[in-house]
Structure formats: structure tokens, C-alpha cells
C-alpha positions as YAML, in Angstrom:
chain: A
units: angstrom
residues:
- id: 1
  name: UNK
  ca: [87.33, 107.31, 93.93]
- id: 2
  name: UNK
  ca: [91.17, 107.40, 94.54]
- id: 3
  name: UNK
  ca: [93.21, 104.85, 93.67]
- id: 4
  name: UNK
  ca: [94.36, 104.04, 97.32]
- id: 5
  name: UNK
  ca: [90.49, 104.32, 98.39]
- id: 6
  name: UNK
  ca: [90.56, 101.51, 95.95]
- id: 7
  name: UNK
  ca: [93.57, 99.55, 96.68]
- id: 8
  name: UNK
  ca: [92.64, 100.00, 100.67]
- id: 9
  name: UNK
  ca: [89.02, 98.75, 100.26]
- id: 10
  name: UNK
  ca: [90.00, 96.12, 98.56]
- id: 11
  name: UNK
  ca: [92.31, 94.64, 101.53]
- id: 12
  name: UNK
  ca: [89.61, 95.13, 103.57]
- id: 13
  name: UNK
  ca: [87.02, 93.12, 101.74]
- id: 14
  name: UNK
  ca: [89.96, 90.74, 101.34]
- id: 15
  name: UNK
  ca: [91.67, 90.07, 104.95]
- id: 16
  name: UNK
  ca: [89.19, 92.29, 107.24]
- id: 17
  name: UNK
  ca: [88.55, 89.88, 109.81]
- id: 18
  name: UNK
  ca: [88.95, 90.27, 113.96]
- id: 19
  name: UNK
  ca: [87.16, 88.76, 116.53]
- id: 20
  name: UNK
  ca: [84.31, 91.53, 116.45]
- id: 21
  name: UNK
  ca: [83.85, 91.85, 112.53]
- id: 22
  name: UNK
  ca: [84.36, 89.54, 109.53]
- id: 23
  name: UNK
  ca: [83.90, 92.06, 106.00]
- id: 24
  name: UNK
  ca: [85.45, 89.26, 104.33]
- id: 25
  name: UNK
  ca: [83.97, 89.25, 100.33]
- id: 26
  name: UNK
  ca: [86.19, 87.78, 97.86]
- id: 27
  name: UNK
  ca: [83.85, 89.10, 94.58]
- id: 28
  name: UNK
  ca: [83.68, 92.80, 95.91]
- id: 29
  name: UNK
  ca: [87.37, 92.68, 96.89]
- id: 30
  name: UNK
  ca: [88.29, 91.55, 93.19]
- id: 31
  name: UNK
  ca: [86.20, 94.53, 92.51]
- id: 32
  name: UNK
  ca: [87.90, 97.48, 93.84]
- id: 33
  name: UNK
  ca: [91.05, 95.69, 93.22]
- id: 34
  name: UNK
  ca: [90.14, 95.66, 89.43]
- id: 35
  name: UNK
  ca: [89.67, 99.42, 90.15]
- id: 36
  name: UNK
  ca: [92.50, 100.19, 91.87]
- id: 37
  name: UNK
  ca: [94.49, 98.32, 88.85]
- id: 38
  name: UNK
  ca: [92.77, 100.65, 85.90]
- id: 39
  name: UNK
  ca: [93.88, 103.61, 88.14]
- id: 40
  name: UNK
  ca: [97.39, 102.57, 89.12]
- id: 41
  name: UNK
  ca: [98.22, 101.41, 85.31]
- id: 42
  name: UNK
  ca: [97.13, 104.74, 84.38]
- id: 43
  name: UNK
  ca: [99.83, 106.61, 86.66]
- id: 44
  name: UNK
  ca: [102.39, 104.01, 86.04]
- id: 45
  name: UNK
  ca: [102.53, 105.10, 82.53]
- id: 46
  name: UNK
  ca: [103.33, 109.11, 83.55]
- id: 47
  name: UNK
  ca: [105.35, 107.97, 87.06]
- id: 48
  name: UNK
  ca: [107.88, 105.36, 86.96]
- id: 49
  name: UNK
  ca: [107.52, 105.22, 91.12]
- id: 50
  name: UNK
  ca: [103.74, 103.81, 90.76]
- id: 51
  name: UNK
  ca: [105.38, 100.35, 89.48]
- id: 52
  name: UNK
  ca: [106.08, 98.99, 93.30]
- id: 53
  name: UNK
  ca: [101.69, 99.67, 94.32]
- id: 54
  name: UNK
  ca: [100.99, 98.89, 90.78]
- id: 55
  name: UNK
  ca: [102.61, 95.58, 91.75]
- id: 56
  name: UNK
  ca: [100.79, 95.33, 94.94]
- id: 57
  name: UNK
  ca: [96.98, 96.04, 93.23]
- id: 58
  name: UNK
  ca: [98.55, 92.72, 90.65]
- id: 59
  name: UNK
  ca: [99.43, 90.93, 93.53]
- id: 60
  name: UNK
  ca: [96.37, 91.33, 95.85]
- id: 61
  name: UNK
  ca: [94.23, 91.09, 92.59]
- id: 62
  name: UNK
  ca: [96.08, 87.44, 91.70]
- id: 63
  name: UNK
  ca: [95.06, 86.60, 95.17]
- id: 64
  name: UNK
  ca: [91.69, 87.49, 95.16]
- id: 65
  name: UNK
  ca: [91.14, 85.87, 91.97]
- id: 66
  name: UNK
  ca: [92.69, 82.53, 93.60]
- id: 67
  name: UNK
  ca: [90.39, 82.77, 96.71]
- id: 68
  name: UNK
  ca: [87.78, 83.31, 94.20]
- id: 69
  name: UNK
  ca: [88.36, 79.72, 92.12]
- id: 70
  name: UNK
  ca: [88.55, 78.26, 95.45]
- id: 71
  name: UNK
  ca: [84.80, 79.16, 96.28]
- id: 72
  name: UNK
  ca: [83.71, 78.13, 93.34]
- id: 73
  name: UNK
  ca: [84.94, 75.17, 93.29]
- id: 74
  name: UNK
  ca: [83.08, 74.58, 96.35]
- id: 75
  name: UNK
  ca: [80.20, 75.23, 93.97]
- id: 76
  name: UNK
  ca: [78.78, 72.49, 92.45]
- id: 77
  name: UNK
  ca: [77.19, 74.05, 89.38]
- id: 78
  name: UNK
  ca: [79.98, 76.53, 88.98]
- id: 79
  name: UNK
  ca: [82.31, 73.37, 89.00]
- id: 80
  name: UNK
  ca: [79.84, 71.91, 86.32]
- id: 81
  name: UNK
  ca: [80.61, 75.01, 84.05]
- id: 82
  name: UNK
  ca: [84.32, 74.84, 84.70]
- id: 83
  name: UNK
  ca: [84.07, 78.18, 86.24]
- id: 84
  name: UNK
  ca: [86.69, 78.30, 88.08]
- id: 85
  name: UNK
  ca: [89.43, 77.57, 86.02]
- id: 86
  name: UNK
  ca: [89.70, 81.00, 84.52]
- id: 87
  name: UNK
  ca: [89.70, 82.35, 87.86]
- id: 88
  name: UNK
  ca: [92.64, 80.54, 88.42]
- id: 89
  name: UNK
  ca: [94.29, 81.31, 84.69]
- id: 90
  name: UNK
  ca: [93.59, 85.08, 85.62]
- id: 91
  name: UNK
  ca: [95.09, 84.69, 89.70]
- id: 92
  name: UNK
  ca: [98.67, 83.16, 87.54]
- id: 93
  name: UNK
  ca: [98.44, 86.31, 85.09]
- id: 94
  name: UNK
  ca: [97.81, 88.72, 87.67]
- id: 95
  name: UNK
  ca: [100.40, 87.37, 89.64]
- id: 96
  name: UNK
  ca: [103.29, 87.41, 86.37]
- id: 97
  name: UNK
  ca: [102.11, 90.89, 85.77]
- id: 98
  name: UNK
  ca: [102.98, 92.01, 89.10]
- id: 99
  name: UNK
  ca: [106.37, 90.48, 88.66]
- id: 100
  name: UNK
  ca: [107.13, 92.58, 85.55]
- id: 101
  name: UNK
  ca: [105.99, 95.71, 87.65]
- id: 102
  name: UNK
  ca: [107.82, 94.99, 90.78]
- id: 103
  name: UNK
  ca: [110.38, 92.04, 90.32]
- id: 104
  name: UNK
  ca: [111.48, 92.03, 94.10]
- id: 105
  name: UNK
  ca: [107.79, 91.51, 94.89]
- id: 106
  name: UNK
  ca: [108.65, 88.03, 96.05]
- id: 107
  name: UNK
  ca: [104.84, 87.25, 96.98]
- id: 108
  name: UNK
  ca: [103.90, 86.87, 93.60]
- id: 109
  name: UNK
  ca: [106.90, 84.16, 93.10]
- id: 110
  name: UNK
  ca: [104.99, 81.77, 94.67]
- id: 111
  name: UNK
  ca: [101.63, 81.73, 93.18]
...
């Protein structure tokens, strides 16, 4: 699949919600983000102007990795394991990363 196909799904899984449909699902957003970040890493190497959506895949990533820690800490045996703190240790790396790619991607300033 293309790396937009990627990028694309991933919003959708992320923030598709209207008053009709909710496709809302944080794991399978992370997913095609984590896709869409092996592809856009890949052309960032051989084009310099990939950086700014490489950025965006980090930053949507970060967030979906947040939203992530939040459910599980909803979870009370995934709060017994201490699952979600890596979630959140990966959201903050995800979010630096994107910062190096794109450092007017203010977004990711705020994580």
C-alpha cells in the first residue's frame, strides 16, 4: 500500500467520527501510522521534501500512541502491568522526532 493510503487511513481510524459513523480505533490507527512512518522514512532519505509528511506520520503517530496510554489506563490489568507508560514514552519520542523532521510543526511542541 502507498504511503498516503497509509498516512490517510490512519486519520481516519484516528478522528473519523460524524454524526452517522464513528471508525474511531486507536490500535489500528497506530497501525497504519507505523506504516505510513517505515514508508515516509524511506523517501525522506532520497527526497529532502518528504521531511514536512514525514513529520506529520511522527506527529499523528505521537498522538495515537497518547490516546493509546489513555485507554489503557482505563484498563485495570493493563494499569497493573504498567502498560501504558511506554505508550506514553513512545507518544514523547514520536512527537521529538517529528520536531527534528519538521521544526515549524508546532503541534508536536506541545506534547
Amino acid at each position: 500500500m502507498h504511503l498516503l493510503a497509509h498516512f490517510n487511513l490512519g486519520k481516519l481510524y484516528l478522528y473519523g467520527k460524524n454524526d452517522e459513523d464513528d471508525l474511531i480505533d486507536v490500535p489500528k490507527a497506530e497501525a497504519a501510522f507505523r506504516a505510513a512512518l517505515k514508508l515516509a522514512k524511506a523517501e525522506a532519505r532520497v527526497n529532502a521534501k518528504a521531511n514536512k509528511l514525514t513529520a506529520e506520520v511522527l506527529f499523528h503517530l505521537s498522538m495515537s500512541c497518547y490516546l493509546r496510554a489513555q485507554e489503557l489506563s482505563c484498563d485495570p490489568q493493563a494499569c497493573e502491568n504498567g502498560e501504558e507508560v511506554p505508550k506514553l514514552y513512545e507518544a514523547l519520542q514520536f512527537a521529538l522526532d517529528s520536531t527534528a523532521f519538521n521544526p515549524r510543526i508546532s503541534e508536536a511542541h506541545y506534547q
